[in-house]
CSV table of C-alpha atoms in Angstrom, one decimal:
chain,number,residue,atom,x,y,z
A,1,MET,CA,0.0,0.0,0.0
A,2,ASN,CA,2.9,2.4,0.8
A,3,LYS,CA,4.4,1.6,-2.6
A,4,LEU,CA,1.2,2.3,-4.4
A,5,LYS,CA,0.5,5.6,-2.7
A,6,ALA,CA,4.1,6.7,-3.2
A,7,ASN,CA,4.7,5.6,-6.7
A,8,ARG,CA,1.2,5.3,-8.1
A,9,PHE,CA,2.4,2.1,-9.7
A,10,VAL,CA,2.8,-1.3,-8.4
A,11,THR,CA,3.5,-4.7,-9.9
A,12,VAL,CA,2.1,-7.8,-8.3
A,13,ILE,CA,4.0,-10.9,-9.3
A,14,GLY,CA,3.4,-14.5,-8.4
A,15,ALA,CA,2.8,-17.9,-9.7
A,16,SER,CA,-0.5,-18.8,-11.5
A,17,GLY,CA,-3.1,-19.4,-8.8
A,18,SER,CA,-1.1,-17.8,-6.0
A,19,GLY,CA,-3.8,-15.3,-5.2
A,20,LYS,CA,-2.7,-12.2,-7.0
A,21,SER,CA,-6.2,-11.2,-8.1
A,22,SER,CA,-7.7,-12.0,-4.6
A,23,LEU,CA,-4.9,-9.8,-3.0
A,24,ILE,CA,-6.0,-6.9,-5.3
A,25,TYR,CA,-9.7,-7.3,-5.2
A,26,CYS,CA,-10.1,-8.4,-1.5
A,27,GLY,CA,-7.1,-6.6,0.0
A,28,VAL,CA,-5.7,-3.7,-1.8
A,29,ILE,CA,-8.9,-2.1,-3.1
A,30,PRO,CA,-10.9,-2.2,0.1
A,31,HIS,CA,-7.9,-1.1,2.1
A,32,LEU,CA,-7.1,1.8,-0.3
A,33,ILE,CA,-10.8,3.0,-0.2
A,34,GLU,CA,-10.9,2.6,3.7
A,35,THR,CA,-7.7,4.4,4.4
A,36,GLU,CA,-8.6,7.3,2.3
A,37,GLY,CA,-11.9,7.5,4.2
A,38,GLU,CA,-13.8,7.9,0.9
A,39,ASP,CA,-17.1,6.7,-0.6
A,40,PRO,CA,-16.3,3.7,-2.9
A,41,ASP,CA,-18.1,5.5,-5.6
A,42,GLN,CA,-15.4,8.0,-5.7
A,43,TRP,CA,-13.1,5.3,-7.3
A,44,GLN,CA,-13.3,4.3,-10.9
A,45,LEU,CA,-11.8,0.8,-11.4
A,46,VAL,CA,-10.6,-0.1,-14.8
A,47,ASN,CA,-9.5,-3.7,-15.4
A,48,MET,CA,-7.9,-4.6,-18.7
A,49,ARG,CA,-5.8,-7.2,-20.4
A,50,PRO,CA,-3.2,-6.1,-23.0
A,51,GLY,CA,-3.9,-9.0,-25.4
A,52,ASN,CA,-2.5,-8.5,-28.8
A,53,ASP,CA,-3.4,-4.8,-29.0
A,54,PRO,CA,-2.5,-3.2,-25.7
A,55,LEU,CA,-2.9,0.5,-26.9
A,56,GLY,CA,-6.1,-0.3,-28.7
A,57,LYS,CA,-7.5,-2.0,-25.5
A,58,LEU,CA,-6.5,0.9,-23.4
A,59,SER,CA,-8.2,3.3,-25.7
A,60,ASP,CA,-11.4,1.1,-25.6
A,61,ILE,CA,-11.4,0.9,-21.9
A,62,ILE,CA,-11.1,4.5,-21.4
A,63,ALA,CA,-13.6,5.4,-24.0
A,64,GLU,CA,-16.1,2.8,-22.8
A,65,ARG,CA,-15.7,3.0,-19.0
A,66,LEU,CA,-14.8,6.7,-18.3
A,67,ILE,CA,-17.3,8.2,-20.8
A,68,LYS,CA,-20.8,7.2,-20.0
A,69,ASP,CA,-22.4,10.2,-21.3
A,70,GLU,CA,-24.4,9.2,-24.4
A,71,ASP,CA,-24.1,12.7,-25.8
A,72,SER,CA,-20.4,12.6,-25.8
A,73,GLU,CA,-18.5,12.9,-29.1
A,74,ILE,CA,-15.5,11.2,-27.7
A,75,ASP,CA,-14.9,7.7,-29.0
A,76,ARG,CA,-11.9,5.3,-29.4
A,77,SER,CA,-10.2,7.2,-32.3
A,78,ILE,CA,-10.1,10.4,-30.2
A,79,THR,CA,-9.0,8.5,-27.0
A,80,ASP,CA,-6.3,6.7,-29.2
A,81,THR,CA,-5.0,10.0,-30.6
A,82,ILE,CA,-4.8,11.5,-27.1
A,83,LEU,CA,-2.9,8.4,-25.8
A,84,ARG,CA,-0.4,8.4,-28.8
A,85,GLN,CA,0.5,12.2,-28.4
A,86,ASP,CA,3.1,11.7,-25.9
A,87,GLU,CA,4.1,9.5,-22.9
A,88,LYS,CA,1.7,11.6,-20.7
A,89,GLY,CA,-1.1,10.5,-23.0
A,90,LEU,CA,-2.9,8.4,-20.4
A,91,VAL,CA,-2.8,11.3,-17.8
A,92,ASN,CA,-4.1,13.6,-20.6
A,93,ALA,CA,-6.8,11.3,-21.8
A,94,VAL,CA,-8.1,10.6,-18.3
A,95,SER,CA,-8.0,14.3,-17.4
A,96,LYS,CA,-9.8,15.4,-20.7
A,97,LEU,CA,-12.3,12.6,-20.6
A,98,SER,CA,-13.3,12.9,-17.0
A,99,GLU,CA,-13.1,16.7,-16.5
A,100,THR,CA,-16.4,16.8,-14.6
A,101,ARG,CA,-15.9,13.7,-12.4
A,102,ASP,CA,-14.3,13.9,-9.0
A,103,ARG,CA,-13.1,10.4,-9.1
A,104,LYS,CA,-9.9,8.6,-8.7
A,105,LEU,CA,-8.8,6.0,-11.2
A,106,LEU,CA,-7.3,2.7,-10.5
A,107,ILE,CA,-6.1,0.8,-13.5
A,108,LEU,CA,-5.5,-3.0,-13.2
A,109,VAL,CA,-3.5,-4.7,-16.0
A,110,ASP,CA,-4.2,-8.3,-15.7
A,111,GLN,CA,-2.1,-10.8,-17.6
A,112,PHE,CA,0.6,-8.2,-18.2
A,113,GLU,CA,3.0,-10.9,-19.5
A,114,GLU,CA,0.6,-11.0,-22.7
A,115,LEU,CA,2.7,-8.0,-23.9
A,116,PHE,CA,5.7,-10.3,-24.2
A,117,ARG,CA,4.1,-13.6,-25.0
A,118,TYR,CA,2.2,-12.4,-28.0
A,119,ARG,CA,5.2,-10.5,-29.4
A,120,SER,CA,7.5,-13.4,-29.0
A,121,ALA,CA,5.0,-15.9,-30.5
A,122,ALA,CA,4.5,-13.6,-33.5
A,123,LYS,CA,0.7,-13.8,-33.0
A,124,SER,CA,0.2,-10.1,-33.1
A,125,ASP,CA,1.1,-6.8,-34.5
A,126,VAL,CA,2.5,-5.6,-31.2
A,127,THR,CA,6.0,-4.3,-31.8
A,128,GLU,CA,8.6,-3.8,-29.2
A,129,GLY,CA,8.0,0.0,-29.6
A,130,ASP,CA,4.3,-0.5,-28.9
A,131,ALA,CA,5.0,-2.6,-25.8
A,132,LYS,CA,7.6,0.0,-24.5
A,133,TYR,CA,5.1,2.8,-25.1
A,134,PHE,CA,2.3,1.1,-23.4
A,135,VAL,CA,4.5,0.4,-20.3
A,136,ASN,CA,5.7,4.0,-20.4
A,137,LEU,CA,2.1,5.3,-20.5
A,138,LEU,CA,1.3,3.3,-17.3
A,139,VAL,CA,4.4,4.3,-15.5
């Protein structure tokens, strides 16, 4: 919890079935909300898997989960453009897309290793540059 609060980025590593997701969903998230003394509705939880298109998936998640206003003209293409502007693209996208919301955002990237597995197995169009850029956006 101290690392998460200090760095705003934490990696949870462990063997398959060791309880990483349980630690996050049953430990970290409730504790984070409790220690902040806030209403759980103040938090926006975004869970994603990078798959074979990490930047596209991140664009989709932001467009779908953060923009719930049916009148909004913001879609994946606009979100994608903001994300790709520079390495502060994620911060810019979230700020721009949630201007009227006083919510905190927690992004969970499950199956992070997919970035490397898909690339090494040549099953995707993910380049080393895309993988690095995705990681830099998160960090």
